[in-house]
mmCIF file of C-alpha atoms in Angstrom:
data_model
loop_
_atom_site.group_PDB
_atom_site.id
_atom_site.type_symbol
_atom_site.label_atom_id
_atom_site.label_comp_id
_atom_site.label_asym_id
_atom_site.label_seq_id
_atom_site.Cartn_x
_atom_site.Cartn_y
_atom_site.Cartn_z
ATOM 1 C CA UNK A 1338 -21.323 -25.728 19.672
ATOM 2 C CA UNK A 1339 -19.410 -22.991 17.883
ATOM 3 C CA UNK A 1340 -20.216 -24.484 14.471
ATOM 4 C CA UNK A 1341 -23.894 -24.924 15.340
ATOM 5 C CA UNK A 1342 -24.120 -21.313 16.503
ATOM 6 C CA UNK A 1343 -22.359 -20.049 13.364
ATOM 7 C CA UNK A 1344 -24.706 -22.040 11.097
ATOM 8 C CA UNK A 1345 -27.730 -20.760 12.993
ATOM 9 C CA UNK A 1346 -26.655 -17.137 12.595
ATOM 10 C CA UNK A 1347 -25.843 -17.678 8.920
ATOM 11 C CA UNK A 1348 -29.356 -19.051 8.362
ATOM 12 C CA UNK A 1349 -30.915 -16.130 10.224
ATOM 13 C CA UNK A 1350 -29.008 -13.575 8.144
ATOM 14 C CA UNK A 1351 -29.879 -15.264 4.860
ATOM 15 C CA UNK A 1352 -33.577 -15.389 5.781
ATOM 16 C CA UNK A 1353 -33.766 -11.750 6.934
ATOM 17 C CA UNK A 1354 -34.706 -9.374 4.069
ATOM 18 C CA UNK A 1355 -32.920 -6.361 5.575
ATOM 19 C CA UNK A 1356 -29.690 -8.318 6.003
ATOM 20 C CA UNK A 1357 -28.963 -8.326 2.295
ATOM 21 C CA UNK A 1358 -27.922 -4.854 1.282
ATOM 22 C CA UNK A 1359 -26.996 -3.548 -2.128
ATOM 23 C CA UNK A 1360 -23.712 -3.580 -3.907
ATOM 24 C CA UNK A 1361 -22.993 -0.172 -2.403
ATOM 25 C CA UNK A 1362 -21.830 -1.920 0.769
ATOM 26 C CA UNK A 1363 -18.792 -3.146 -1.183
ATOM 27 C CA UNK A 1364 -18.466 -1.108 -4.362
ATOM 28 C CA UNK A 1365 -20.364 2.143 -4.625
ATOM 29 C CA UNK A 1366 -22.260 1.968 -7.919
ATOM 30 C CA UNK A 1367 -21.883 5.709 -8.447
ATOM 31 C CA UNK A 1368 -18.125 5.251 -8.055
ATOM 32 C CA UNK A 1369 -18.147 2.433 -10.630
ATOM 33 C CA UNK A 1370 -20.154 4.574 -13.044
ATOM 34 C CA UNK A 1371 -17.695 7.441 -12.565
ATOM 35 C CA UNK A 1372 -14.808 5.104 -13.311
ATOM 36 C CA UNK A 1373 -16.495 3.905 -16.511
ATOM 37 C CA UNK A 1374 -17.006 7.512 -17.595
ATOM 38 C CA UNK A 1375 -13.387 8.413 -16.865
ATOM 39 C CA UNK A 1376 -12.265 5.400 -18.902
ATOM 40 C CA UNK A 1377 -14.511 6.461 -21.795
ATOM 41 C CA UNK A 1378 -16.476 3.188 -21.949
ATOM 42 C CA UNK A 1379 -19.767 4.248 -20.334
ATOM 43 C CA UNK A 1380 -22.791 3.686 -22.565
ATOM 44 C CA UNK A 1381 -26.568 4.150 -22.362
ATOM 45 C CA UNK A 1382 -27.246 0.951 -24.281
ATOM 46 C CA UNK A 1383 -28.479 -1.849 -22.027
ATOM 47 C CA UNK A 1384 -26.849 -5.163 -22.844
ATOM 48 C CA UNK A 1385 -27.400 -8.474 -21.166
ATOM 49 C CA UNK A 1386 -23.861 -8.256 -19.807
ATOM 50 C CA UNK A 1387 -23.586 -4.622 -18.620
ATOM 51 C CA UNK A 1388 -20.138 -3.316 -17.857
ATOM 52 C CA UNK A 1389 -20.991 -2.931 -14.162
ATOM 53 C CA UNK A 1390 -21.657 -6.664 -13.976
ATOM 54 C CA UNK A 1391 -18.585 -7.530 -16.028
ATOM 55 C CA UNK A 1392 -16.516 -5.723 -13.434
ATOM 56 C CA UNK A 1393 -17.650 -8.350 -10.928
ATOM 57 C CA UNK A 1394 -16.748 -11.029 -13.452
ATOM 58 C CA UNK A 1395 -13.189 -9.698 -13.672
ATOM 59 C CA UNK A 1396 -12.933 -9.573 -9.871
ATOM 60 C CA UNK A 1397 -14.337 -13.088 -9.490
ATOM 61 C CA UNK A 1398 -11.876 -14.446 -12.038
ATOM 62 C CA UNK A 1399 -9.130 -13.634 -9.547
ATOM 63 C CA UNK A 1400 -10.789 -15.845 -6.916
ATOM 64 C CA UNK A 1401 -11.811 -18.739 -9.140
ATOM 65 C CA UNK A 1402 -8.698 -19.562 -11.116
ATOM 66 C CA UNK A 1403 -9.977 -22.955 -12.252
ATOM 67 C CA UNK A 1404 -13.069 -21.446 -13.881
ATOM 68 C CA UNK A 1405 -13.218 -19.824 -17.286
ATOM 69 C CA UNK A 1406 -14.754 -16.373 -17.603
ATOM 70 C CA UNK A 1407 -17.922 -17.977 -18.998
ATOM 71 C CA UNK A 1408 -18.095 -20.376 -16.037
ATOM 72 C CA UNK A 1409 -17.769 -17.433 -13.648
ATOM 73 C CA UNK A 1410 -20.590 -15.527 -15.359
ATOM 74 C CA UNK A 1411 -22.821 -18.604 -15.421
ATOM 75 C CA UNK A 1412 -22.090 -19.779 -11.879
ATOM 76 C CA UNK A 1413 -22.463 -16.326 -10.332
ATOM 77 C CA UNK A 1414 -25.434 -15.484 -12.578
ATOM 78 C CA UNK A 1415 -23.820 -12.172 -13.544
ATOM 79 C CA UNK A 1416 -26.240 -11.336 -16.340
ATOM 80 C CA UNK A 1417 -29.586 -9.680 -16.894
ATOM 81 C CA UNK A 1418 -32.693 -11.783 -17.632
ATOM 82 C CA UNK A 1419 -33.129 -12.841 -21.254
ATOM 83 C CA UNK A 1420 -34.854 -15.332 -23.534
ATOM 84 C CA UNK A 1421 -32.144 -17.909 -22.837
ATOM 85 C CA UNK A 1422 -30.893 -18.904 -19.373
ATOM 86 C CA UNK A 1423 -27.214 -18.485 -20.348
ATOM 87 C CA UNK A 1424 -25.127 -16.327 -22.665
ATOM 88 C CA UNK A 1425 -22.691 -17.585 -25.281
ATOM 89 C CA UNK A 1426 -18.980 -17.761 -24.340
ATOM 90 C CA UNK A 1427 -18.225 -15.325 -27.172
ATOM 91 C CA UNK A 1428 -20.536 -12.757 -25.538
ATOM 92 C CA UNK A 1429 -18.432 -12.897 -22.362
ATOM 93 C CA UNK A 1430 -15.248 -12.345 -24.377
ATOM 94 C CA UNK A 1431 -16.783 -9.370 -26.165
ATOM 95 C CA UNK A 1432 -18.047 -7.895 -22.891
ATOM 96 C CA UNK A 1433 -14.550 -8.126 -21.369
ATOM 97 C CA UNK A 1434 -13.155 -6.353 -24.419
ATOM 98 C CA UNK A 1435 -15.749 -3.573 -24.107
ATOM 99 C CA UNK A 1436 -14.839 -3.113 -20.461
ATOM 100 C CA UNK A 1437 -11.088 -2.957 -21.170
ATOM 101 C CA UNK A 1438 -8.342 -2.481 -18.599
ATOM 102 C CA UNK A 1439 -8.548 1.274 -18.013
ATOM 103 C CA UNK A 1440 -11.991 1.042 -16.430
ATOM 104 C CA UNK A 1441 -10.800 -1.578 -13.920
ATOM 105 C CA UNK A 1442 -7.743 0.582 -13.165
ATOM 106 C CA UNK A 1443 -9.985 3.582 -12.491
ATOM 107 C CA UNK A 1444 -12.161 1.530 -10.134
ATOM 108 C CA UNK A 1445 -9.026 0.368 -8.300
ATOM 109 C CA UNK A 1446 -7.754 3.933 -7.902
ATOM 110 C CA UNK A 1447 -11.074 5.310 -6.683
ATOM 111 C CA UNK A 1448 -11.749 2.462 -4.263
ATOM 112 C CA UNK A 1449 -8.281 2.391 -2.740
ATOM 113 C CA UNK A 1450 -8.524 6.075 -1.917
ATOM 114 C CA UNK A 1451 -11.954 5.660 -0.340
ATOM 115 C CA UNK A 1452 -11.013 2.523 1.614
ATOM 116 C CA UNK A 1453 -7.794 3.993 2.972
ATOM 117 C CA UNK A 1454 -9.638 7.075 4.184
ATOM 118 C CA UNK A 1455 -12.214 4.902 5.958
ATOM 119 C CA UNK A 1456 -9.731 2.402 7.394
ATOM 120 C CA UNK A 1457 -8.132 4.676 9.987
ATOM 121 C CA UNK A 1458 -4.751 2.976 9.847
ATOM 122 C CA UNK A 1459 -2.517 3.010 12.930
ATOM 123 C CA UNK A 1460 0.566 5.198 12.684
ATOM 124 C CA UNK A 1461 4.120 5.308 14.001
ATOM 125 C CA UNK A 1462 5.254 8.762 15.200
ATOM 126 C CA UNK A 1463 2.309 10.200 13.273
ATOM 127 C CA UNK A 1464 3.301 8.479 10.018
ATOM 128 C CA UNK A 1465 1.484 5.748 8.105
ATOM 129 C CA UNK A 1466 3.737 2.792 7.277
ATOM 130 C CA UNK A 1467 4.001 2.001 3.565
ATOM 131 C CA UNK A 1468 6.142 -0.367 1.556
ATOM 132 C CA UNK A 1469 7.245 -0.462 -2.077
ATOM 133 C CA UNK A 1470 8.532 -3.537 -3.879
ATOM 134 C CA UNK A 1471 8.667 -5.157 -7.290
ATOM 135 C CA UNK A 1472 7.350 -8.434 -8.676
ATOM 136 C CA UNK A 1473 6.976 -10.155 -12.038
ATOM 137 C CA UNK A 1474 3.888 -11.854 -13.458
ATOM 138 C CA UNK A 1475 3.963 -14.561 -16.108
ATOM 139 C CA UNK A 1476 1.691 -14.325 -19.164
ATOM 140 C CA UNK A 1477 0.666 -16.880 -21.802
ATOM 141 C CA UNK A 1478 3.273 -17.264 -24.535
ATOM 142 C CA UNK A 1479 1.550 -15.583 -27.472
ATOM 143 C CA UNK A 1480 3.159 -13.406 -30.170
ATOM 144 C CA UNK A 1481 1.261 -10.361 -28.885
ATOM 145 C CA UNK A 1482 2.363 -10.827 -25.277
ATOM 146 C CA UNK A 1483 5.962 -11.584 -26.231
ATOM 147 C CA UNK A 1484 6.159 -8.459 -28.381
ATOM 148 C CA UNK A 1485 4.629 -6.274 -25.677
ATOM 149 C CA UNK A 1486 6.289 -7.625 -22.532
ATOM 150 C CA UNK A 1487 9.376 -9.621 -23.608
ATOM 151 C CA UNK A 1488 10.996 -12.268 -21.390
ATOM 152 C CA UNK A 1489 14.252 -13.256 -19.756
ATOM 153 C CA UNK A 1490 17.082 -14.300 -22.081
ATOM 154 C CA UNK A 1491 20.486 -15.938 -22.053
ATOM 155 C CA UNK A 1492 23.172 -16.775 -24.617
ATOM 156 C CA UNK A 1493 20.663 -19.024 -26.398
ATOM 157 C CA UNK A 1494 18.038 -16.303 -26.796
ATOM 158 C CA UNK A 1495 14.693 -15.687 -25.110
ATOM 159 C CA UNK A 1496 13.691 -18.175 -22.439
ATOM 160 C CA UNK A 1497 10.472 -18.877 -20.588
ATOM 161 C CA UNK A 1498 7.168 -17.072 -20.774
ATOM 162 C CA UNK A 1499 6.662 -13.353 -21.423
ATOM 163 C CA UNK A 1500 6.590 -11.514 -18.102
ATOM 164 C CA UNK A 1501 5.153 -8.285 -16.742
ATOM 165 C CA UNK A 1502 7.287 -6.309 -14.301
ATOM 166 C CA UNK A 1503 5.250 -4.577 -11.606
ATOM 167 C CA UNK A 1504 6.043 -2.210 -8.749
ATOM 168 C CA UNK A 1505 3.333 -1.711 -6.155
ATOM 169 C CA UNK A 1506 2.797 0.188 -2.922
ATOM 170 C CA UNK A 1507 1.115 -1.256 0.175
ATOM 171 C CA UNK A 1508 -0.035 -0.016 3.585
ATOM 172 C CA UNK A 1509 1.794 -2.437 5.862
ATOM 173 C CA UNK A 1510 -0.581 -2.830 8.826
ATOM 174 C CA UNK A 1511 -3.572 -3.773 6.641
ATOM 175 C CA UNK A 1512 -1.892 -4.984 3.416
ATOM 176 C CA UNK A 1513 -4.238 -2.685 1.491
ATOM 177 C CA UNK A 1514 -2.659 -1.664 -1.809
ATOM 178 C CA UNK A 1515 -2.280 2.024 -2.626
ATOM 179 C CA UNK A 1516 -0.963 2.021 -6.171
ATOM 180 C CA UNK A 1517 0.709 -0.039 -8.850
ATOM 181 C CA UNK A 1518 2.661 0.503 -12.044
ATOM 182 C CA UNK A 1519 3.736 -2.153 -14.544
ATOM 183 C CA UNK A 1520 5.398 -2.530 -17.926
ATOM 184 C CA UNK A 1521 7.470 -5.007 -19.906
ATOM 185 C CA UNK A 1522 9.966 -7.391 -18.320
ATOM 186 C CA UNK A 1523 12.996 -5.262 -19.230
ATOM 187 C CA UNK A 1524 11.597 -2.069 -17.709
ATOM 188 C CA UNK A 1525 13.401 -0.460 -14.776
ATOM 189 C CA UNK A 1526 11.792 -0.797 -11.353
ATOM 190 C CA UNK A 1527 12.945 2.657 -10.282
ATOM 191 C CA UNK A 1528 11.271 4.155 -13.356
ATOM 192 C CA UNK A 1529 8.060 2.368 -12.411
ATOM 193 C CA UNK A 1530 8.400 3.558 -8.810
ATOM 194 C CA UNK A 1531 8.382 7.164 -10.068
ATOM 195 C CA UNK A 1532 4.744 6.643 -11.086
ATOM 196 C CA UNK A 1533 3.819 5.886 -7.458
ATOM 197 C CA UNK A 1534 4.967 9.280 -6.162
ATOM 198 C CA UNK A 1535 1.656 10.870 -7.129
ATOM 199 C CA UNK A 1536 -0.459 8.385 -5.141
ATOM 200 C CA UNK A 1537 1.742 8.444 -2.016
ATOM 201 C CA UNK A 1538 -0.206 10.005 0.890
ATOM 202 C CA UNK A 1539 1.181 12.787 3.052
ATOM 203 C CA UNK A 1540 2.392 12.039 6.607
ATOM 204 C CA UNK A 1541 3.730 8.646 5.597
ATOM 205 C CA UNK A 1542 6.911 6.594 5.836
ATOM 206 C CA UNK A 1543 7.748 4.398 2.838
ATOM 207 C CA UNK A 1544 10.097 1.446 3.293
ATOM 208 C CA UNK A 1545 12.240 0.483 0.281
ATOM 209 C CA UNK A 1546 14.764 -2.277 -0.253
ATOM 210 C CA UNK A 1547 18.231 -1.336 -1.482
ATOM 211 C CA UNK A 1548 17.268 -2.137 -5.070
ATOM 212 C CA UNK A 1549 15.483 1.225 -5.180
ATOM 213 C CA UNK A 1550 18.575 3.192 -4.134
ATOM 214 C CA UNK A 1551 18.354 6.349 -6.243
ATOM 215 C CA UNK A 1552 19.055 9.695 -4.605
ATOM 216 C CA UNK A 1553 16.984 11.459 -7.230
ATOM 217 C CA UNK A 1554 13.979 9.204 -6.628
ATOM 218 C CA UNK A 1555 14.260 9.500 -2.842
ATOM 219 C CA UNK A 1556 14.625 13.286 -2.978
ATOM 220 C CA UNK A 1557 11.600 13.639 -5.257
ATOM 221 C CA UNK A 1558 9.608 11.252 -3.057
ATOM 222 C CA UNK A 1559 10.226 13.464 -0.041
ATOM 223 C CA UNK A 1560 9.643 16.792 -1.791
ATOM 224 C CA UNK A 1561 6.371 15.826 -3.522
ATOM 225 C CA UNK A 1562 4.215 16.306 -0.414
ATOM 226 C CA UNK A 1563 4.071 16.968 3.316
ATOM 227 C CA UNK A 1564 6.126 14.643 5.521
ATOM 228 C CA UNK A 1565 6.611 11.966 2.906
ATOM 229 C CA UNK A 1566 9.533 10.203 4.536
ATOM 230 C CA UNK A 1567 11.490 7.178 3.316
ATOM 231 C CA UNK A 1568 13.632 4.456 4.868
ATOM 232 C CA UNK A 1569 16.021 1.976 3.226
ATOM 233 C CA UNK A 1570 19.326 0.128 3.760
ATOM 234 C CA UNK A 1571 22.490 1.938 2.741
ATOM 235 C CA UNK A 1572 23.790 0.722 -0.592
ATOM 236 C CA UNK A 1573 26.888 -1.421 -0.301
ATOM 237 C CA UNK A 1574 30.002 0.590 -1.082
ATOM 238 C CA UNK A 1575 28.242 3.967 -0.859
ATOM 239 C CA UNK A 1576 30.574 6.831 0.067
ATOM 240 C CA UNK A 1577 29.420 9.387 2.605
ATOM 241 C CA UNK A 1578 30.762 12.132 4.870
ATOM 242 C CA UNK A 1579 29.607 12.566 8.477
ATOM 243 C CA UNK A 1580 28.317 16.096 9.097
ATOM 244 C CA UNK A 1581 26.821 15.834 12.582
ATOM 245 C CA UNK A 1582 26.840 13.114 15.223
ATOM 246 C CA UNK A 1583 23.441 12.530 16.848
ATOM 247 C CA UNK A 1584 24.520 9.502 18.838
ATOM 248 C CA UNK A 1585 27.023 6.690 18.979
ATOM 249 C CA UNK A 1586 25.585 5.010 15.865
ATOM 250 C CA UNK A 1587 23.447 7.870 14.631
ATOM 251 C CA UNK A 1588 24.595 10.704 12.346
ATOM 252 C CA UNK A 1589 23.588 13.171 9.667
ATOM 253 C CA UNK A 1590 25.681 12.385 6.586
ATOM 254 C CA UNK A 1591 26.346 13.951 3.207
ATOM 255 C CA UNK A 1592 25.914 11.972 -0.026
ATOM 256 C CA UNK A 1593 27.029 13.351 -3.378
ATOM 257 C CA UNK A 1594 24.756 13.056 -6.412
ATOM 258 C CA UNK A 1595 25.965 12.273 -9.912
ATOM 259 C CA UNK A 1596 25.675 14.671 -12.874
ATOM 260 C CA UNK A 1597 23.471 12.100 -14.616
ATOM 261 C CA UNK A 1598 21.071 12.071 -11.658
ATOM 262 C CA UNK A 1599 20.915 15.873 -11.558
ATOM 263 C CA UNK A 1600 20.152 15.924 -15.263
ATOM 264 C CA UNK A 1601 17.385 13.354 -14.861
ATOM 265 C CA UNK A 1602 15.930 14.981 -11.747
ATOM 266 C CA UNK A 1603 15.700 18.794 -12.077
ATOM 267 C CA UNK A 1604 16.014 20.432 -8.692
ATOM 268 C CA UNK A 1605 18.297 17.746 -7.283
ATOM 269 C CA UNK A 1606 21.226 19.395 -5.508
ATOM 270 C CA UNK A 1607 24.836 18.235 -5.623
ATOM 271 C CA UNK A 1608 24.615 16.792 -2.120
ATOM 272 C CA UNK A 1609 21.871 15.314 0.065
ATOM 273 C CA UNK A 1610 21.996 15.136 3.864
ATOM 274 C CA UNK A 1611 19.970 12.157 5.119
ATOM 275 C CA UNK A 1612 20.302 10.423 8.470
ATOM 276 C CA UNK A 1613 22.363 7.232 8.816
ATOM 277 C CA UNK A 1614 21.773 4.749 11.633
ATOM 278 C CA UNK A 1615 23.736 1.601 12.451
ATOM 279 C CA UNK A 1616 22.886 -1.408 14.588
ATOM 280 C CA UNK A 1617 24.571 -4.772 15.072
ATOM 281 C CA UNK A 1618 22.118 -7.649 14.625
ATOM 282 C CA UNK A 1619 23.422 -11.203 15.143
ATOM 283 C CA UNK A 1620 26.971 -10.028 14.615
ATOM 284 C CA UNK A 1621 26.158 -8.169 11.401
ATOM 285 C CA UNK A 1622 26.174 -4.372 11.145
ATOM 286 C CA UNK A 1623 22.978 -3.000 9.566
ATOM 287 C CA UNK A 1624 23.104 0.548 8.194
ATOM 288 C CA UNK A 1625 19.781 2.282 7.564
ATOM 289 C CA UNK A 1626 19.361 5.517 5.628
ATOM 290 C CA UNK A 1627 16.326 7.736 6.192
ATOM 291 C CA UNK A 1628 14.913 11.194 5.660
ATOM 292 C CA UNK A 1629 13.666 11.388 9.284
ATOM 293 C CA UNK A 1630 16.271 13.705 10.750
ATOM 294 C CA UNK A 1631 14.640 14.659 14.079
ATOM 295 C CA UNK A 1632 16.195 12.385 16.772
ATOM 296 C CA UNK A 1633 13.616 13.362 19.399
ATOM 297 C CA UNK A 1634 10.557 12.528 17.336
ATOM 298 C CA UNK A 1635 12.137 9.537 15.587
ATOM 299 C CA UNK A 1636 14.249 7.471 18.053
ATOM 300 C CA UNK A 1637 17.158 5.669 16.423
ATOM 301 C CA UNK A 1638 16.530 2.227 17.965
ATOM 302 C CA UNK A 1639 12.928 2.196 16.819
ATOM 303 C CA UNK A 1640 13.845 3.222 13.280
ATOM 304 C CA UNK A 1641 16.253 0.335 12.742
ATOM 305 C CA UNK A 1642 13.790 -2.183 14.165
ATOM 306 C CA UNK A 1643 11.020 -0.648 12.092
ATOM 307 C CA UNK A 1644 12.646 -1.731 8.860
ATOM 308 C CA UNK A 1645 11.692 -5.359 9.565
ATOM 309 C CA UNK A 1646 8.088 -4.336 8.794
ATOM 310 C CA UNK A 1647 9.062 -4.172 5.127
ATOM 311 C CA UNK A 1648 8.605 -7.949 4.956
ATOM 312 C CA UNK A 1649 4.856 -7.418 5.236
ATOM 313 C CA UNK A 1650 4.825 -6.476 1.565
ATOM 314 C CA UNK A 1651 6.522 -9.784 0.722
ATOM 315 C CA UNK A 1652 3.737 -11.547 2.633
ATOM 316 C CA UNK A 1653 1.178 -9.616 0.603
ATOM 317 C CA UNK A 1654 2.827 -10.694 -2.624
ATOM 318 C CA UNK A 1655 2.681 -14.326 -1.473
ATOM 319 C CA UNK A 1656 -1.004 -13.921 -0.556
ATOM 320 C CA UNK A 1657 -1.821 -12.770 -4.065
ATOM 321 C CA UNK A 1658 0.151 -15.355 -5.998
ATOM 322 C CA UNK A 1659 -0.085 -18.458 -3.840
ATOM 323 C CA UNK A 1660 -3.388 -18.043 -2.002
ATOM 324 C CA UNK A 1661 -5.617 -15.811 -4.108
ATOM 325 C CA UNK A 1662 -4.455 -17.225 -7.458
ATOM 326 C CA UNK A 1663 -4.015 -20.740 -6.056
ATOM 327 C CA UNK A 1664 -0.365 -20.827 -7.264
ATOM 328 C CA UNK A 1665 -1.525 -20.504 -10.881
ATOM 329 C CA UNK A 1666 1.364 -18.242 -11.760
ATOM 330 C CA UNK A 1667 0.466 -17.757 -15.440
ATOM 331 C CA UNK A 1668 -2.228 -15.157 -16.084
ATOM 332 C CA UNK A 1669 -5.238 -16.060 -18.201
ATOM 333 C CA UNK A 1670 -5.301 -13.705 -21.145
ATOM 334 C CA UNK A 1671 -3.532 -13.965 -24.487
ATOM 335 C CA UNK A 1672 -3.522 -10.281 -25.436
ATOM 336 C CA UNK A 1673 -1.796 -7.391 -23.620
ATOM 337 C CA UNK A 1674 -5.018 -5.430 -23.059
ATOM 338 C CA UNK A 1675 -6.698 -8.375 -21.352
ATOM 339 C CA UNK A 1676 -3.530 -9.212 -19.411
ATOM 340 C CA UNK A 1677 -3.628 -5.728 -17.907
ATOM 341 C CA UNK A 1678 -7.325 -6.175 -17.158
ATOM 342 C CA UNK A 1679 -6.451 -9.432 -15.377
ATOM 343 C CA UNK A 1680 -3.803 -7.689 -13.291
ATOM 344 C CA UNK A 1681 -6.030 -4.816 -12.227
ATOM 345 C CA UNK A 1682 -8.761 -7.356 -11.439
ATOM 346 C CA UNK A 1683 -6.367 -9.285 -9.177
ATOM 347 C CA UNK A 1684 -5.289 -6.102 -7.379
ATOM 348 C CA UNK A 1685 -8.887 -4.912 -7.008
ATOM 349 C CA UNK A 1686 -10.074 -8.313 -5.767
ATOM 350 C CA UNK A 1687 -7.203 -8.472 -3.288
ATOM 351 C CA UNK A 1688 -8.007 -4.995 -1.967
ATOM 352 C CA UNK A 1689 -11.707 -5.842 -1.762
ATOM 353 C CA UNK A 1690 -11.038 -8.831 0.479
ATOM 354 C CA UNK A 1691 -8.372 -7.003 2.484
ATOM 355 C CA UNK A 1692 -10.737 -4.120 3.223
ATOM 356 C CA UNK A 1693 -13.347 -6.561 4.513
ATOM 357 C CA UNK A 1694 -10.637 -7.934 6.819
ATOM 358 C CA UNK A 1695 -10.018 -4.372 8.025
ATOM 359 C CA UNK A 1696 -13.721 -4.115 8.823
ATOM 360 C CA UNK A 1697 -13.656 -7.459 10.642
ATOM 361 C CA UNK A 1698 -10.636 -6.404 12.707
ATOM 362 C CA UNK A 1699 -12.726 -3.587 14.208
ATOM 363 C CA UNK A 1700 -14.653 -6.311 16.067
ATOM 364 C CA UNK A 1701 -11.448 -8.033 17.258
ATOM 365 C CA UNK A 1702 -9.656 -5.561 19.566
ATOM 366 C CA UNK A 1703 -5.907 -5.903 19.582
ATOM 367 C CA UNK A 1704 -5.795 -7.741 16.242
ATOM 368 C CA UNK A 1705 -4.285 -5.999 13.211
ATOM 369 C CA UNK A 1706 -5.696 -6.954 9.787
ATOM 370 C CA UNK A 1707 -2.276 -8.260 8.727
ATOM 371 C CA UNK A 1708 -2.441 -10.758 11.626
ATOM 372 C CA UNK A 1709 -5.642 -12.357 10.354
ATOM 373 C CA UNK A 1710 -5.516 -15.429 8.160
ATOM 374 C CA UNK A 1711 -5.791 -14.406 4.531
ATOM 375 C CA UNK A 1712 -6.005 -18.068 3.511
ATOM 376 C CA UNK A 1713 -9.041 -18.688 5.724
ATOM 377 C CA UNK A 1714 -10.816 -15.538 4.539
ATOM 378 C CA UNK A 1715 -10.162 -16.370 0.886
ATOM 379 C CA UNK A 1716 -11.537 -19.864 1.443
ATOM 380 C CA UNK A 1717 -14.668 -18.451 3.072
ATOM 381 C CA UNK A 1718 -15.138 -16.052 0.157
ATOM 382 C CA UNK A 1719 -14.825 -18.814 -2.423
ATOM 383 C CA UNK A 1720 -16.944 -21.307 -0.490
ATOM 384 C CA UNK A 1721 -19.813 -18.958 0.293
ATOM 385 C CA UNK A 1722 -19.890 -17.455 -3.201
ATOM 386 C CA UNK A 1723 -20.190 -20.850 -4.905
ATOM 387 C CA UNK A 1724 -22.774 -22.062 -2.371
ATOM 388 C CA UNK A 1725 -24.960 -18.960 -2.573
ATOM 389 C CA UNK A 1726 -27.424 -18.897 -5.468
ATOM 390 C CA UNK A 1727 -29.445 -15.747 -6.201
ATOM 391 C CA UNK A 1728 -33.230 -15.916 -6.236
ATOM 392 C CA UNK A 1729 -33.657 -14.657 -9.776
ATOM 393 C CA UNK A 1730 -31.389 -14.041 -12.780
ATOM 394 C CA UNK A 1731 -29.608 -10.738 -12.562
ATOM 395 C CA UNK A 1732 -30.045 -10.284 -8.805
ATOM 396 C CA UNK A 1733 -26.588 -11.489 -7.840
ATOM 397 C CA UNK A 1734 -24.979 -8.153 -8.686
ATOM 398 C CA UNK A 1735 -26.857 -6.517 -5.829
ATOM 399 C CA UNK A 1736 -27.001 -9.384 -3.343
ATOM 400 C CA UNK A 1737 -24.336 -12.062 -3.250
ATOM 401 C CA UNK A 1738 -21.214 -10.048 -2.336
ATOM 402 C CA UNK A 1739 -22.734 -8.194 0.619
ATOM 403 C CA UNK A 1740 -24.471 -11.358 1.805
ATOM 404 C CA UNK A 1741 -21.209 -13.283 1.875
ATOM 405 C CA UNK A 1742 -19.271 -10.635 3.727
ATOM 406 C CA UNK A 1743 -22.066 -10.065 6.228
ATOM 407 C CA UNK A 1744 -22.040 -13.781 7.030
ATOM 408 C CA UNK A 1745 -18.300 -13.764 7.521
ATOM 409 C CA UNK A 1746 -18.354 -10.605 9.628
ATOM 410 C CA UNK A 1747 -21.100 -12.070 11.813
ATOM 411 C CA UNK A 1748 -19.047 -15.214 12.402
ATOM 412 C CA UNK A 1749 -16.159 -12.987 13.445
ATOM 413 C CA UNK A 1750 -18.409 -11.011 15.801
ATOM 414 C CA UNK A 1751 -19.635 -14.092 17.665
ATOM 415 C CA UNK A 1752 -16.096 -15.152 18.363
ATOM 416 C CA UNK A 1753 -15.274 -17.867 15.807
ATOM 417 C CA UNK A 1754 -11.814 -16.350 15.744
ATOM 418 C CA UNK A 1755 -10.043 -19.614 14.986
ATOM 419 C CA UNK A 1756 -11.422 -19.500 11.446
ATOM 420 C CA UNK A 1757 -9.910 -16.133 10.701
ATOM 421 C CA UNK A 1758 -7.179 -15.609 13.309
ATOM 422 C CA UNK A 1759 -5.162 -18.813 13.689
ATOM 423 C CA UNK A 1760 -2.194 -17.048 15.286
ATOM 424 C CA UNK A 1761 1.095 -15.502 14.141
ATOM 425 C CA UNK A 1762 1.935 -18.421 11.827
ATOM 426 C CA UNK A 1763 -1.446 -18.405 10.034
#
């Protein structure tokens, strides 16, 4: 009965003219045009593969890993009408090159800001929960990629594929990405994390792992805005001096900074005074360092337990690589510019689907977006997009995405929760 009802509603939506809205329901066209202008690729010339449509091609390539870019364009009908029903594969390659990576990056930055403002994320003690972590992406082994990104090496020389090192920032209750920075394999993650300071929102708490232990970075993170707090495990072997006891396992401590750090970070003082909390978990003492010094507003027991939320960013990384990319760990493109376009397309596609899950969660009280099944939603996206065929060439840009998401949202509204919310293990 559930399936019959879902199919009936899907048919009703598809047959109702007002049910299919424009692309603005997912990506505001004025926002896309602004991003193209900021990237310097906007043009008045009308081609059969406009850049606005190629943006959807790049996004769709993240969902359909077994399809070539030409297959994606042909299957999704992402082209304007012409004398021939299809375009040549070389035309798709040229259109991707005209679009470039900067335009996709600008769309990602503009959309993430808009979606986060509209999401209304839950907070803890008035702070949004964020996480920062690093990951590597594998690229095809071409001379251009190896020269740009490099790879791991041992005593026998370079080994494996060229790899891109990325650091990204995520809102932990929704898994919506906030920012990302990437460079060659041998780049330093803390250097990449510096680039995320600018996009960090005020009134937030960012959870780091101990690999990002840098007093200069943490100090700058806190000073760059209003209530930009941080939380991370104490580095093993770190020396500190207790200044004030706030509780049995709660104290304000003093950490000395190195001359090298003070030279790298102007304004960094000789000593920092963060808060250190300790808790024994399964016989092991966990020490957590944080900038949240007020014991009344930020209870010590909650802070230590809060750090377990950092694993949400690991789940997000798994969703991108294993589910979204179908465990195809090697990116598509053979040149650095297109590799970066691929990466921004993956991040934008992931955010696009995650924001739709945020919208669906509004109709499921008590369910956080991170508790919904990303695998099921990705499968619905892929299945509906390949099944849906636009009425005329060139119409898919304004119809198929909103149609798919409206169908999925309707199914969620009528209570087919098992498809999207299988439980904590889903």
